[in-house]
PDB file of C-alpha atoms in Angstrom:
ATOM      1  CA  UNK A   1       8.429  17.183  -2.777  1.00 82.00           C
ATOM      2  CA  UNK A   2       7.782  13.613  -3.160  1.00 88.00           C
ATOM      3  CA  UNK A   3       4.069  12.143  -3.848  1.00 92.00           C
ATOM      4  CA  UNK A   4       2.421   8.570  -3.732  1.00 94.00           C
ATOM      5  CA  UNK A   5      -0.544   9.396  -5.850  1.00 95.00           C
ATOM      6  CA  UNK A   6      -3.120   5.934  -5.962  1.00 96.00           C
ATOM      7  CA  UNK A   7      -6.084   5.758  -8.254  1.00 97.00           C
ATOM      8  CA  UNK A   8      -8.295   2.997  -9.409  1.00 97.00           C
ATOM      9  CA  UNK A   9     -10.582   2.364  -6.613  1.00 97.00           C
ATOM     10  CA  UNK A  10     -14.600   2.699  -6.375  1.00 97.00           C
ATOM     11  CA  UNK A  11     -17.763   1.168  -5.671  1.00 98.00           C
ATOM     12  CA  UNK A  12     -18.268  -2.891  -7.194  1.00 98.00           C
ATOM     13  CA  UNK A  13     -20.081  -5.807  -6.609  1.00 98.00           C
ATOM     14  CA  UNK A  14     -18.808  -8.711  -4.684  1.00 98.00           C
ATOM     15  CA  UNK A  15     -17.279 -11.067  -7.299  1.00 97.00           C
ATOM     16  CA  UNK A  16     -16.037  -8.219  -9.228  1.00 98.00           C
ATOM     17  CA  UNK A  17     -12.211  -6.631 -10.178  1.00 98.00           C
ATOM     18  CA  UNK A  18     -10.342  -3.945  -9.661  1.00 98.00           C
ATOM     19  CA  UNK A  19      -7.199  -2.712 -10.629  1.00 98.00           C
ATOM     20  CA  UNK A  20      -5.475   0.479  -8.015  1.00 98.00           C
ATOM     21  CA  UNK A  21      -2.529   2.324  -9.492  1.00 97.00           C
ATOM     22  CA  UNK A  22       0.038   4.259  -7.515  1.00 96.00           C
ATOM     23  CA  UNK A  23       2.184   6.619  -8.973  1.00 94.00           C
ATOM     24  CA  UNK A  24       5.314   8.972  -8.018  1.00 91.00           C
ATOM     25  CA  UNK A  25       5.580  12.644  -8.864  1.00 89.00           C
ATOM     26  CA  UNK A  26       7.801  15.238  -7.695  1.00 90.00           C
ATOM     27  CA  UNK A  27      11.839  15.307  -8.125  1.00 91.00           C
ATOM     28  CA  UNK A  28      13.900  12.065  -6.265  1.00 92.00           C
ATOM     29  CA  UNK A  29      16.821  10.234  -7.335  1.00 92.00           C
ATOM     30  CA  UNK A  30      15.550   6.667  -6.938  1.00 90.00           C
ATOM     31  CA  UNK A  31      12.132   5.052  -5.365  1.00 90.00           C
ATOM     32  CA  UNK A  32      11.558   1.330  -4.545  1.00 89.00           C
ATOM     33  CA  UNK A  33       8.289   0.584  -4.027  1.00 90.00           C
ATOM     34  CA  UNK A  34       7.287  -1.584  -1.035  1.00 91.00           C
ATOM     35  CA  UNK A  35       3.736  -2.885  -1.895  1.00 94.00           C
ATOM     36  CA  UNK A  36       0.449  -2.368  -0.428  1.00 97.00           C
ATOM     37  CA  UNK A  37      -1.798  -2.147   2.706  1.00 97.00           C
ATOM     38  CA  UNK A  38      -5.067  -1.304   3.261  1.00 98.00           C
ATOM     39  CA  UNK A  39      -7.122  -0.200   6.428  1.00 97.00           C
ATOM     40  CA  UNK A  40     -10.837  -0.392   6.886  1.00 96.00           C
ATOM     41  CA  UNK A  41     -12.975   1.437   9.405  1.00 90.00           C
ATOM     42  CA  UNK A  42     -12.611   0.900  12.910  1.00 93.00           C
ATOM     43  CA  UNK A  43      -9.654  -2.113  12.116  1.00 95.00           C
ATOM     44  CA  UNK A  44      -6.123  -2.067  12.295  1.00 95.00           C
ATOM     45  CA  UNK A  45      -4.065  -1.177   9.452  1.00 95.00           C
ATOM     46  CA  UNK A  46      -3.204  -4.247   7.251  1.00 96.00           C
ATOM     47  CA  UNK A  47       0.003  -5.246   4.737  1.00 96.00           C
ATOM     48  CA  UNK A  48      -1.907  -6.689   1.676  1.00 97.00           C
ATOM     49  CA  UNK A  49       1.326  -7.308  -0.249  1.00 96.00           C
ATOM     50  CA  UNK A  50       4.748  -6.645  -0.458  1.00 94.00           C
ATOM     51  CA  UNK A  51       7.480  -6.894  -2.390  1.00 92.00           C
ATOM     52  CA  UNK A  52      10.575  -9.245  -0.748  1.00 87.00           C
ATOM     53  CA  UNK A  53      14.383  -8.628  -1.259  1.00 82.00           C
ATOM     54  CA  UNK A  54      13.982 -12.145  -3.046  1.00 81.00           C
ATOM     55  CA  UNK A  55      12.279 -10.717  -5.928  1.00 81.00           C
ATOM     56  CA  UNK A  56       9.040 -12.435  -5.280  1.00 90.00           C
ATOM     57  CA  UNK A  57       5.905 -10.865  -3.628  1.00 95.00           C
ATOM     58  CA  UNK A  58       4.190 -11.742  -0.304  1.00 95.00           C
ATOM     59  CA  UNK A  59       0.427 -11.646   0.247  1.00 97.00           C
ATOM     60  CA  UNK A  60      -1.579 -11.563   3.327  1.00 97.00           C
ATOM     61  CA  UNK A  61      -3.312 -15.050   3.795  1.00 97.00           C
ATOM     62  CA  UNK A  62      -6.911 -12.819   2.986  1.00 96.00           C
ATOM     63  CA  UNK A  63      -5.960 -11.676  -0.440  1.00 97.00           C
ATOM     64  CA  UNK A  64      -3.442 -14.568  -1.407  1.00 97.00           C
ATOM     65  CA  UNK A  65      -5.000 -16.281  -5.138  1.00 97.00           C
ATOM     66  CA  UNK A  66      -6.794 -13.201  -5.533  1.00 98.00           C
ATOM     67  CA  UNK A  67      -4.742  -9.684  -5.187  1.00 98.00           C
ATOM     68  CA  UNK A  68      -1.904  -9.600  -7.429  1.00 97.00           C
ATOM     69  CA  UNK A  69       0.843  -7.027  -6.984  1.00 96.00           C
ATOM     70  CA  UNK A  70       3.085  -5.865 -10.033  1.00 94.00           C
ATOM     71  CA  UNK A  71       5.608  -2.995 -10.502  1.00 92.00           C
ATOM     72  CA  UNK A  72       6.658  -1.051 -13.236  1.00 90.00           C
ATOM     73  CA  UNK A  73       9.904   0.492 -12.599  1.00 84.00           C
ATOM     74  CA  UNK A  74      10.646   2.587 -15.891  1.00 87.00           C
ATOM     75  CA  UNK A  75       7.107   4.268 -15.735  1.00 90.00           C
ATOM     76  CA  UNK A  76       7.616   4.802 -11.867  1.00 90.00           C
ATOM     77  CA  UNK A  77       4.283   2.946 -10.680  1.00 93.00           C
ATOM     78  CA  UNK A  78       2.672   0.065  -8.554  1.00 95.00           C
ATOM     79  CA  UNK A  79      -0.196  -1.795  -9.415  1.00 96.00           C
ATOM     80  CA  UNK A  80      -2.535  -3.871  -7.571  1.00 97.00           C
ATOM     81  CA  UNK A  81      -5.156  -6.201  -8.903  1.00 98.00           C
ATOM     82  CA  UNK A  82      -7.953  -7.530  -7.566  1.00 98.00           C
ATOM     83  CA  UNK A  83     -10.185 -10.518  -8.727  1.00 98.00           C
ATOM     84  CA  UNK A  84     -12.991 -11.720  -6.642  1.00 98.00           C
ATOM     85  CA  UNK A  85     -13.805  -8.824  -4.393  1.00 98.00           C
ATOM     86  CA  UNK A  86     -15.162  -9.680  -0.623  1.00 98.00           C
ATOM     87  CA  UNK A  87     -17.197  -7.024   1.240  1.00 97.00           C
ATOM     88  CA  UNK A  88     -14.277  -7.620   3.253  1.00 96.00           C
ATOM     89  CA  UNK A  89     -12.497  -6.127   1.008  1.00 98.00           C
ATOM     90  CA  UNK A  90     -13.717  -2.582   1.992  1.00 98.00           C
ATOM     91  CA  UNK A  91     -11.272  -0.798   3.250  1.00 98.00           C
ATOM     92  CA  UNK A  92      -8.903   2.581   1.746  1.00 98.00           C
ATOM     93  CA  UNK A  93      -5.980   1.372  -0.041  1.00 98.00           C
ATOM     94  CA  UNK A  94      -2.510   2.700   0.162  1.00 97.00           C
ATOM     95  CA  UNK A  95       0.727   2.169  -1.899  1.00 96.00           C
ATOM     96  CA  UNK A  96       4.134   2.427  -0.095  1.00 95.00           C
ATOM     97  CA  UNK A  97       7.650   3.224  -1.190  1.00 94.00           C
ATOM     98  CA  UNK A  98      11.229   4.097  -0.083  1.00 93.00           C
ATOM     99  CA  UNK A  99      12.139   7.124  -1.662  1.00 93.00           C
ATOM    100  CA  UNK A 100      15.554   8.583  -2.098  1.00 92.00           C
ATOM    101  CA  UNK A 101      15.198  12.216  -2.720  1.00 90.00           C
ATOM    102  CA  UNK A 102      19.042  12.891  -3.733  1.00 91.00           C
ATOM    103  CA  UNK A 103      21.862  10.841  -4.922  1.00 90.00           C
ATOM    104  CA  UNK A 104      23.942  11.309  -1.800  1.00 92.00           C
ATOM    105  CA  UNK A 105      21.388  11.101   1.305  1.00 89.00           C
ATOM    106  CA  UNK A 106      19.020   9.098   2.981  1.00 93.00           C
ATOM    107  CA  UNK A 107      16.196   7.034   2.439  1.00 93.00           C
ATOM    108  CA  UNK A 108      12.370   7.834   3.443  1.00 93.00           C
ATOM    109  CA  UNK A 109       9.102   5.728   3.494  1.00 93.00           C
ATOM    110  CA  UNK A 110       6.205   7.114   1.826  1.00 93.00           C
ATOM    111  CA  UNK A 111       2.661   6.563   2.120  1.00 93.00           C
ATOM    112  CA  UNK A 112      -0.361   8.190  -0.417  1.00 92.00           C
ATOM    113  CA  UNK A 113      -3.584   9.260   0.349  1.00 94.00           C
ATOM    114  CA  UNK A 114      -4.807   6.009  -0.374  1.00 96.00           C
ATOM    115  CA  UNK A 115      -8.061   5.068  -2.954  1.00 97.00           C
ATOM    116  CA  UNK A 116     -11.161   3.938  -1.014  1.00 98.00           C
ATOM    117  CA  UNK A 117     -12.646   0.602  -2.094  1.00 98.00           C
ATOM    118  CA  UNK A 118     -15.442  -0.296  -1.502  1.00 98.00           C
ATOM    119  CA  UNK A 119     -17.315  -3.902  -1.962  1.00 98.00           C
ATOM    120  CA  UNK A 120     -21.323  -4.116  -2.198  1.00 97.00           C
ATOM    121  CA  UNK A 121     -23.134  -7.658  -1.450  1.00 94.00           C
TER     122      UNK A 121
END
């Protein structure tokens, strides 16, 4: 069975960085990743970056100069960094991909758990 596993996140000052990690375990013939969204208590769910067809990465107008998105397709893993944390910030953060579990078959989204971030004043 396919896993999204994200790590990274934790308690830090406004002002500060952080870096989240998402990896893939389990057994699948290919996995794209998507990008990134996050969802904070009591708001709707929200696409922090993705990764276009075009090869280039779109951010959501929030996090655009200071989330930067980057994928690492040998070693199976998405990161996301963060400069210049808001309290706004705060939120859980989860990685998405489209999975391919065998050579000849369909293709699935996943979602992970997610890594909670959170942003102090």
């Amino acid at each position: 069975q396919v896993q999204l596993v994200e790590s990274g996140g934790g308690l830090v000052q406004a002002g500060g960085s952080l870096t989240l990690s998402c990896t893939a375990s389990g057994s699948f013939f290919s996995i794209n990743f998507m990008g990134w969204y996050r969802q904070a208590p009591g708001k709707q769910r929200e696409l922090v970056a993705t990764f276009t067809n075009g090869g280039s990465t779109k951010y959501a107008d929030s996090v655009k100069g200071r989330f930067t998105c980057s994928r690492d397709n040998a070693k199976n893993m998405v990161y996301l960094l963060m400069n210049s944390l808001k309290p706004e910030d705060t939120a859980v953060y989860y990685c998405t991909a489209r999975v391919k579990p065998r050579e000849f078959g369909y293709e699935y989204n996943y979602g992970g758990q997610g890594t909670q971030v959170t942003v102090s004043s």
